Coordinates of C-alpha atoms and ligand atoms in Angstrom, one line a residue:
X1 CA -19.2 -89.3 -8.7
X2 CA -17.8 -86.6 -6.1
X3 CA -16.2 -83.3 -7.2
X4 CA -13.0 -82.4 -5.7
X5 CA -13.8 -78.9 -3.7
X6 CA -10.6 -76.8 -2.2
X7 CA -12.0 -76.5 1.0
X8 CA -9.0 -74.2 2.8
X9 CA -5.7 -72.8 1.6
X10 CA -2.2 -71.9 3.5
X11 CA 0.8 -71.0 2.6
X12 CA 4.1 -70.0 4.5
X13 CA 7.4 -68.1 3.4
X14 CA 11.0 -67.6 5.2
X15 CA 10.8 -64.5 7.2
X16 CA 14.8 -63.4 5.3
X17 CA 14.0 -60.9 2.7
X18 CA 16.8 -60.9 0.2
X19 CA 16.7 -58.0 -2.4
X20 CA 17.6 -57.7 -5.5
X21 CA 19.8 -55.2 -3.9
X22 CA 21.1 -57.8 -1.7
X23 CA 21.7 -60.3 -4.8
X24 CA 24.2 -57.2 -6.6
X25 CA 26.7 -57.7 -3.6
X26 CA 27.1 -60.9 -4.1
X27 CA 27.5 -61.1 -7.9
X28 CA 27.6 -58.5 -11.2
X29 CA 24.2 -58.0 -11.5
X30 CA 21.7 -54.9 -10.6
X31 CA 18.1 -54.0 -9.2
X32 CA 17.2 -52.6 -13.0
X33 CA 18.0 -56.0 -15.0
X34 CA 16.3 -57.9 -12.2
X35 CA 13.2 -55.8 -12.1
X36 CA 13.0 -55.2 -16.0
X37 CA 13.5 -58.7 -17.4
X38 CA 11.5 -60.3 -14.4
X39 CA 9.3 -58.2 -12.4
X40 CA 11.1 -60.0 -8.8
X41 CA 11.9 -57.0 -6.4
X42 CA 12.8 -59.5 -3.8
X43 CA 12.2 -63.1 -3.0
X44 CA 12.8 -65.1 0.6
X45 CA 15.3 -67.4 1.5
X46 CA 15.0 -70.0 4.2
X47 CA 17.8 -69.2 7.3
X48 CA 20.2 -72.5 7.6
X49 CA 18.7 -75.6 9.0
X50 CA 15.1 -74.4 8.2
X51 CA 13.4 -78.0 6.4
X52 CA 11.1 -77.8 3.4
X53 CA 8.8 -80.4 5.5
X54 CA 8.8 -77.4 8.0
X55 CA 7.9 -74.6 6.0
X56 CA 5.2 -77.0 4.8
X57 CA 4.0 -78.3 8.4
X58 CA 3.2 -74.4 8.5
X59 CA 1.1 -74.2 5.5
X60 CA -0.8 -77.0 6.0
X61 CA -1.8 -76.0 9.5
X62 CA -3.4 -72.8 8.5
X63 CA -5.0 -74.3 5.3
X64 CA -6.6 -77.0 7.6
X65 CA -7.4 -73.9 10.5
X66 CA -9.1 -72.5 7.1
X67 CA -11.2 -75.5 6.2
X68 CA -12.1 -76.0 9.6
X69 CA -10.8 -79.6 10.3
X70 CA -8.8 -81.2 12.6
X71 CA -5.1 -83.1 10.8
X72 CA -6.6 -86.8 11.5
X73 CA -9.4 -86.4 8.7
X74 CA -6.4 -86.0 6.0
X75 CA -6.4 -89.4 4.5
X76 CA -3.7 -88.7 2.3
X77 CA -0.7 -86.2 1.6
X78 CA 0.4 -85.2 -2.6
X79 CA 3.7 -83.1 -2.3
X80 CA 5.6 -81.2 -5.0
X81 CA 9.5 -80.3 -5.3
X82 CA 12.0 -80.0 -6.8
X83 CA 14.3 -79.9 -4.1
X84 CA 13.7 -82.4 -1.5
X85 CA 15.2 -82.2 2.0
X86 CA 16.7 -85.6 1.3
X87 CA 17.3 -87.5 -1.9
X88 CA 15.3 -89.8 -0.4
X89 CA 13.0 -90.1 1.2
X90 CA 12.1 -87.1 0.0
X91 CA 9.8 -84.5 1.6
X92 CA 6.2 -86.2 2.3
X93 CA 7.2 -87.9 4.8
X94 CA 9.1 -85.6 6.7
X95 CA 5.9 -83.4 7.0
X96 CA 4.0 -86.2 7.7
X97 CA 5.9 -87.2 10.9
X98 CA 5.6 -83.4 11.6
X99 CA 1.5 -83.7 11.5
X100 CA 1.5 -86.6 13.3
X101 CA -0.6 -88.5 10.3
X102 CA 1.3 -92.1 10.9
X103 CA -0.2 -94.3 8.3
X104 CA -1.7 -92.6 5.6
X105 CA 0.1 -92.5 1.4
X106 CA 2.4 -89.7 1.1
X107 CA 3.2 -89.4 -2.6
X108 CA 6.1 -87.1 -3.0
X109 CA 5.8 -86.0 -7.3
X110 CA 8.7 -83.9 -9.4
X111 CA 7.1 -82.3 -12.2
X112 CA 8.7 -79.1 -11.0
X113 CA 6.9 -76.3 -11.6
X114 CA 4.1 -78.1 -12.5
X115 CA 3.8 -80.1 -9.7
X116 CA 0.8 -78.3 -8.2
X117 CA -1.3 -78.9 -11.3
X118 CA 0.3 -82.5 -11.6
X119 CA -0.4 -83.2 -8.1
X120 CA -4.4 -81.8 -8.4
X121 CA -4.7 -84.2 -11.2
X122 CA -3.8 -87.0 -9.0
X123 CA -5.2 -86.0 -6.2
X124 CA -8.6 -84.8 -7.8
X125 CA -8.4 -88.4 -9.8
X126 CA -8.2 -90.7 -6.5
X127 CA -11.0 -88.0 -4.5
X128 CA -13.6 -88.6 -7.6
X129 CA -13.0 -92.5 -7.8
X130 CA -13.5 -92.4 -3.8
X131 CA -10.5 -93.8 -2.7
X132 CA -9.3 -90.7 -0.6
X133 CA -12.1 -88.5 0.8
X134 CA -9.8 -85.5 2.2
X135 CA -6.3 -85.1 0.8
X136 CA -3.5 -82.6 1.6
X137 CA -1.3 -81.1 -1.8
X138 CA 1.4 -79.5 -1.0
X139 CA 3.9 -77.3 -3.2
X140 CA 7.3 -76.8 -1.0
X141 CA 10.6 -75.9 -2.5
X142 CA 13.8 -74.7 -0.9
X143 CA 15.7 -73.3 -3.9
X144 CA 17.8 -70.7 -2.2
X145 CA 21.1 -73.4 -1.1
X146 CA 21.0 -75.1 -4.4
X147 CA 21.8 -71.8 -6.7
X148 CA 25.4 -70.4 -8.0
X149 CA 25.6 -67.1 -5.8
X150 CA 29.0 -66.3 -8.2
X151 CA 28.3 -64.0 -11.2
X152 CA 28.5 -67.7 -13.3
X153 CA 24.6 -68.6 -12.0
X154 CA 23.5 -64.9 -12.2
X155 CA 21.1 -66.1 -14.6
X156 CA 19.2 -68.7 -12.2
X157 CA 20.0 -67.5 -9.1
X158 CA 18.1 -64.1 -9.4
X159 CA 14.8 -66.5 -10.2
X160 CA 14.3 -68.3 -7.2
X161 CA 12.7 -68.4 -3.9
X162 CA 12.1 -70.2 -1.1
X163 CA 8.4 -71.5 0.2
X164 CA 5.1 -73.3 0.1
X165 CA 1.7 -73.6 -0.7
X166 CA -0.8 -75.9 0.8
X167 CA -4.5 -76.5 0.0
X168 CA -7.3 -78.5 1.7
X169 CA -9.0 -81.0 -1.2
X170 CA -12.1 -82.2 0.1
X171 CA -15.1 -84.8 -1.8
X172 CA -17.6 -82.9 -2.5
X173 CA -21.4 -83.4 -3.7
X174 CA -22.4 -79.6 -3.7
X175 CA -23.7 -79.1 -7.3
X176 CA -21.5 -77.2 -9.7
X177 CA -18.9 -76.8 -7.1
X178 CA -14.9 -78.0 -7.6
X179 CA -12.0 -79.2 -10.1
X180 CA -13.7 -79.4 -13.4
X181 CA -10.5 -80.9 -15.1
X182 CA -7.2 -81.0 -15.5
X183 CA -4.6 -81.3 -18.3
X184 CA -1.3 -82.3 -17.8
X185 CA 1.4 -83.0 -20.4
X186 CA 5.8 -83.5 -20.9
X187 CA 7.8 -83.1 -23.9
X188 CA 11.4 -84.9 -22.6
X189 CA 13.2 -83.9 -25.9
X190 CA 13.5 -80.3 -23.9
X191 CA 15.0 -82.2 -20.8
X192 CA 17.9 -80.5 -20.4
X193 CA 17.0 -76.9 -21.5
X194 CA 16.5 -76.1 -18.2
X195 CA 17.7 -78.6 -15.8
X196 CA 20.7 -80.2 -13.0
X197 CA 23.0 -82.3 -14.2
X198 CA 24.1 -83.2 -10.8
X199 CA 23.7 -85.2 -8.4
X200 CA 22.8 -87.9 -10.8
X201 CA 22.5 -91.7 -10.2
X202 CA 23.9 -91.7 -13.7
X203 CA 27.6 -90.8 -12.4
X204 CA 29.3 -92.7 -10.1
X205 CA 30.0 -91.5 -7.2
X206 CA 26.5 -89.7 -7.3
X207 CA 28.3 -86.3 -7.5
X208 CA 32.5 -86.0 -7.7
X209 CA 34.6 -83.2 -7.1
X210 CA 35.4 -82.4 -10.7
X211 CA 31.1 -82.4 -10.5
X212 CA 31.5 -79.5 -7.6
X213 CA 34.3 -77.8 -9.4
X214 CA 32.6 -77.1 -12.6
X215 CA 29.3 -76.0 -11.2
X216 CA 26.9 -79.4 -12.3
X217 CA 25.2 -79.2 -8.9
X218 CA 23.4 -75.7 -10.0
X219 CA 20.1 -75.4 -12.1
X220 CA 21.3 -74.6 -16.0
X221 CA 19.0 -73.0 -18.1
X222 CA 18.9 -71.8 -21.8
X223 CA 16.6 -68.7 -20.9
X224 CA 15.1 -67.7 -24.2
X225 CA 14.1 -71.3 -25.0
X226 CA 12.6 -71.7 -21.6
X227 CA 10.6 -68.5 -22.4
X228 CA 9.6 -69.1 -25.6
X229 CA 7.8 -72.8 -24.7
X230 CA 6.4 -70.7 -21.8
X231 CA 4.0 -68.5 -23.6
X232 CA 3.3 -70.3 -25.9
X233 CA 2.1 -73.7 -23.9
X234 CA 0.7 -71.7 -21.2
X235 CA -2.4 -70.1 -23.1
X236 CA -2.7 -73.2 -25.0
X237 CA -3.1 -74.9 -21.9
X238 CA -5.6 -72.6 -20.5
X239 CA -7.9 -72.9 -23.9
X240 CA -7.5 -77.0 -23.6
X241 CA -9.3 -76.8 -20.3
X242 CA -11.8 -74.1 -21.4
X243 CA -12.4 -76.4 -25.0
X244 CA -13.5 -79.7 -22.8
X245 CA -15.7 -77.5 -20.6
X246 CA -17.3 -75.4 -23.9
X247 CA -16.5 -72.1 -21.9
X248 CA -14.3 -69.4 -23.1
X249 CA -11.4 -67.1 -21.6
X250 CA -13.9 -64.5 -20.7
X251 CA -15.6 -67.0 -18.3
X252 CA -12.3 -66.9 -15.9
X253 CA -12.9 -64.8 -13.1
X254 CA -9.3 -65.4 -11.6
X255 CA -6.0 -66.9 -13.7
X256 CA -3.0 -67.6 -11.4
X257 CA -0.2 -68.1 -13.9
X258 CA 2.7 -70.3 -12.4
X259 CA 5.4 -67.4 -11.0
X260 CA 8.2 -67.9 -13.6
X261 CA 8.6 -64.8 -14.5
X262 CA 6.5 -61.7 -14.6
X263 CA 6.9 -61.1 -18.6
X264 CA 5.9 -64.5 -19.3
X265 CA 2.7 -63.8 -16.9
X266 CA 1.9 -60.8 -19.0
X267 CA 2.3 -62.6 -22.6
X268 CA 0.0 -65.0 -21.4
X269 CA -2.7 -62.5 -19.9
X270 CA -2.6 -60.9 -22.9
X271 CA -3.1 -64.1 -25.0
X272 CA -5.9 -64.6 -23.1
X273 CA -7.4 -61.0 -23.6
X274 CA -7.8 -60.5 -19.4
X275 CA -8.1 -57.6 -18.0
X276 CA -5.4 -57.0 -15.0
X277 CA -8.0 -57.7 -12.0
X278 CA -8.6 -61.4 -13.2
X279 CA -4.9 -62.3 -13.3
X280 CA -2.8 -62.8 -9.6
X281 CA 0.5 -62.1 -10.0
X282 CA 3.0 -62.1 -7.0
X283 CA 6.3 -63.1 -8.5
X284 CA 7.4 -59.5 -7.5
X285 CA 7.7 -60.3 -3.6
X286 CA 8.8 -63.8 -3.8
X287 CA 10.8 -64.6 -6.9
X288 CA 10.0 -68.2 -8.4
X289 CA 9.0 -70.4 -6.0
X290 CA 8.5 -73.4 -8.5
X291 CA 5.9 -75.9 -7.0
X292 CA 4.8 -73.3 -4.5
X293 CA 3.9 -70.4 -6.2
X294 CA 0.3 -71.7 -7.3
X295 CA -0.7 -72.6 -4.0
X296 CA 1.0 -69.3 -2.6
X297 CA -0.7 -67.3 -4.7
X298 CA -4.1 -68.8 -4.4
X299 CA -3.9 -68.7 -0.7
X300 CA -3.0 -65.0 -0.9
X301 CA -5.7 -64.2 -3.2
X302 CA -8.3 -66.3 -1.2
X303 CA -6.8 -64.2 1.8
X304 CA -7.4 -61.0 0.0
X305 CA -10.9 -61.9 -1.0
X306 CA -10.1 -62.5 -4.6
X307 CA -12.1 -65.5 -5.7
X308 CA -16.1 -66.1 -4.7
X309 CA -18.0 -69.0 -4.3
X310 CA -19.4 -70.0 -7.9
X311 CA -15.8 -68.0 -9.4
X312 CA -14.2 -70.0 -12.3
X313 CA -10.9 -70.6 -10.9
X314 CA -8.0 -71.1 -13.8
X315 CA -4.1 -72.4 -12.6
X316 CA -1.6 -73.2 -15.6
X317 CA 2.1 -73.6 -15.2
X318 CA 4.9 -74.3 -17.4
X319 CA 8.6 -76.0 -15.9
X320 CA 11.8 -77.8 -16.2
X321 CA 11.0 -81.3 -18.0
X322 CA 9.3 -79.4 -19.9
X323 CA 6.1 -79.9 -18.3
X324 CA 2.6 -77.9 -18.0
X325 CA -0.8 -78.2 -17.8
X326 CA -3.7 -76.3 -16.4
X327 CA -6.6 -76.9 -14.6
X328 CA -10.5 -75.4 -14.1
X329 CA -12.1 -75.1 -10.5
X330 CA -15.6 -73.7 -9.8
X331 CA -14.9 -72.3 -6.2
Ligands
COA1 N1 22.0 -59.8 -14.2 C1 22.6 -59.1 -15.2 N2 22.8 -59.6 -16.4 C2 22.5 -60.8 -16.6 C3 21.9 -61.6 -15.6 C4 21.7 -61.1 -14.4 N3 21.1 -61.7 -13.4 N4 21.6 -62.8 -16.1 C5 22.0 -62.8 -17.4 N5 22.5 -61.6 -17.7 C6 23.1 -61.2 -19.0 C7 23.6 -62.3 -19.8 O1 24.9 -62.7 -19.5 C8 23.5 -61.6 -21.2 O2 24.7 -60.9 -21.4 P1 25.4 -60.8 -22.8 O3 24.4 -60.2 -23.7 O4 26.6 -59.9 -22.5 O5 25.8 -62.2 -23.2 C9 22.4 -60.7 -21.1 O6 22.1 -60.5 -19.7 C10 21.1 -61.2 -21.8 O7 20.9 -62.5 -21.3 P2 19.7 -63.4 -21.8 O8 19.8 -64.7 -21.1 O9 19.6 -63.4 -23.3 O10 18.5 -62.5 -21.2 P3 17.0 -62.7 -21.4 O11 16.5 -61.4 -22.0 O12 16.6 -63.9 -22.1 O13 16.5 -62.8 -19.9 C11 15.7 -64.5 -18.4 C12 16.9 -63.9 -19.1 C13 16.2 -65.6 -17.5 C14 15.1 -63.4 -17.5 C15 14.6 -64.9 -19.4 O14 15.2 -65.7 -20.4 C16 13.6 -65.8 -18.8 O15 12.8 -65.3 -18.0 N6 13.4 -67.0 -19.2 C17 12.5 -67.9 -18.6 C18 12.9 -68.3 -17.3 C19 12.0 -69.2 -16.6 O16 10.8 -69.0 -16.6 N7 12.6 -70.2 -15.8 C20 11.9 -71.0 -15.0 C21 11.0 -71.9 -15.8 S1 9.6 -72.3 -15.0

C-alpha cells in the first residue's frame, strides 16, 4: 500500500496588516491584553471583494511550483473552512474553476480548526487505498467580515485572521517516507461553547433581523472552556499518534500546534517536554487563522528550512465542534 508523502507546501495571506493597535480604535480593548492573553501582535484581513477560493488559487500555485508539477496531475481537491464564500456551494469549487481542474471531486469539510488534520485523514485514507494518486488540501478561511468589530465581540474578534494554507499530497512508495497516521475525534455535547448561532437552516428565514440586531451572526465563545479542552486534548492527541507508532514525544523533530492561541501552544509544548526549536509558532503575525494555520505554518517552516527529509513531522489542533486530532508524518 502507498504512503501519503507532502510533496510541496504554499500558503498565502492578505497583504492589510491590522494591529492590535488598529483593533483598540475600533473597540475598548488594548495592545497589552491582546499580546498577554494571546501572543497575536497583529493578524491580516482580506480587503473587500477579495474570495477565500482566491486566496487559496494562490497557495496552491506555489505549493504545486514547490512540488514541481503542473495543476492537471491533481486528481482531487480536500478543502477546510469555516467560512465559505457561499453557503453553498461552498469554497472547493470556486478554486477549482480558478485552477482550471473541470472534473475532478472537490470535497469541501467543516471541522473548523481541525479541518487540516480532518482533511489529511481523508485525503491520506483515499491516496493509501489508491483511489486518488495526487490530491490538493487546502485550509482557507476569511474570518475578518464575520466578527463583531463593537466592544460586544472584543472577545472573538481580536482572535482571528484571514488566509490559507495549501499542501501538495502525493502516493508515495519511498520507504519510511509520509503520513504515518492520523486521529481524529468530536465531542457534540460542547457544540455550542464556541460556535454561530446564525445563519441557521434551523430558523426560518435563514437569518431575521431580530437575528442581526442581537448579534447571532458573530462567533460566541465561552473562552475559559474552550481553553481548558484545548490543553488538555491537544497533548493527548499528540501521545495517541506517538502510542500506535511505539515512538515517544522526544522523537518529534517539529510540532506545529493549531494557532488558537499562543498560551494554549505553550501548555501543550510543555506537556510534551519540547524544547522551543521543535515547536512552530506563528500565531503572533497572523492571529487565528482556523483551518489555515497548519498549512501556513508548515509552509513557513518548510520555507525557513525547518523540517528535513527523514524529520518526524507532528500537527494537532483543537476547534469549535469540539473537534481535534493529530497526525504523524515522516518528511
Ligand atoms: N480586550 C480587553 N478585555 C477583554 C477582551 C479584549 N479583547 N476580551 C475579553 N475581555 C475582558 C472580559 O470582558 C473580562 O472582563 P471582566 O473580568 O471585567 O468580565 C476579562 O477580559 C477576562 O475575560 P476572560 O474571557 O475570562 O479572559 P481569559 O483570560 O479567559 O482570556 C481568551 C480570553 C479568549 C484569550 C481565552 O479564554 C482563550 O484564549 N480561550 C481559547 C480561545 C480559543 O482558542 N478559541 C479558538 C478555539 S480553536
Amino acid at each position: 500500500m502507498p504512503r501519503t508523502a507532502i510533496i510541496g507546501t504554499g500558503f498565502h495571506v492578505p497583504e492589510r496588516v491590522v494591529t492590535n493597535h488598529d483593533l483598540a480604535q475600533w473597540m475598548d480593548t488594548s495592545d497589552e491584553w491582546i499580546r498577554e492573553r494571546t501572543g497575536i501582535e497583529e493578524r491580516r484581513w482580506v480587503e473587500d471583494g477579495t474570495t477565500g477560493a482566491e486566496m487559496a488559487r494562490r497557495a496552491c500555485e506555489s505549493a504545486l511550483a514547490q512540488a514541481g508539477i503542473d495543476a492537471d496531475e491533481v486528481d482531487a481537491i480536500v478543502l477546510g473552512t469555516l467560512s465559505p464564500d457561499h453557503f453553498f456551494p461552498g469554497t472547493g469549487v470556486f478554486l477549482q474553476r480558478e485552477l482550471g481542474l473541470d472534473g475532478i471531486p472537490c470535497l469541501d469539510l467543516r471541522a473548523q480548526c481541525t479541518g487540516f488534520v480532518y482533511g489529511l485523514s481523508v485525503a491520506d485514507a483515499w491516496i493509501r487505498v489508491g483511489q486518488y494518486r495526487t490530491i490538493l488540501l487546502v485550509g482557507v478561511e476569511i474570518q475578518s467580515t464575520g466578527l463583531d468589530l463593537s466592544t460586544r465581540g472584543r472577545d472573538m474578534a481580536v482572535l482571528f485572521g484571514d488566509g490559507c494554507g495549501a499542501v501538495v499530497l502525493q502516493a508515495t512508495d519511498e520507504a519510511g517516507r509520509g503520513v504515518l497516521s492520523t486521529h481524529i475525534h468530536a465531542d457534540g455535547r460542547h457544540a455550542e461553547v464556541l460556535w454561530a448561532d446564525a445563519p441557521s437552516s434551523v430558523g426560518h428565514p435563514l437569518i431575521s433581523v431580530d437575528d442581526l440586531e442581537a448579534g447571532r451572526q458573530y462567533p460566541r465563545m465561552e473562552g475559559r472552556e474552550v481553553f481548558k479542552h484545548a490543553v488538555t486534548r491537544m497533548p493527548e492527541a499528540v501521545h495517541e499518534a506517538l502510542d500506535a507508532q511505539g515512538l515517544t514525544a522526544d522523537d518529534i523533530d517539529l510540532l506545529i500546534p493549531h494557532q488558537a492561541n499562543l498560551r494554549i501552544s505553550q501548555m501543550v509544548q510543555k506537556r510534551l517536554g519540547l524544547a522551543d526549536d521543535r515547536v512552530y509558532n506563528n500565531i503572533q503575525r497572523y492571529g487565528n487563522t482556523t483551518a489555515a494555520t497548519i498549512p501556513i505554518a508548515l509552509a513557513e517552516a518548510v520555507e525557513q528550512g525547518r523540517l528535513r527529509r527523514g524529520d518526524l513531522l507532528c500537527v494537532v489542533a483543537f476547534g469549535s465542534g469540539f473537534t481535534w486530532g493529530s497526525a504523524l508524518i515522516r518528511w
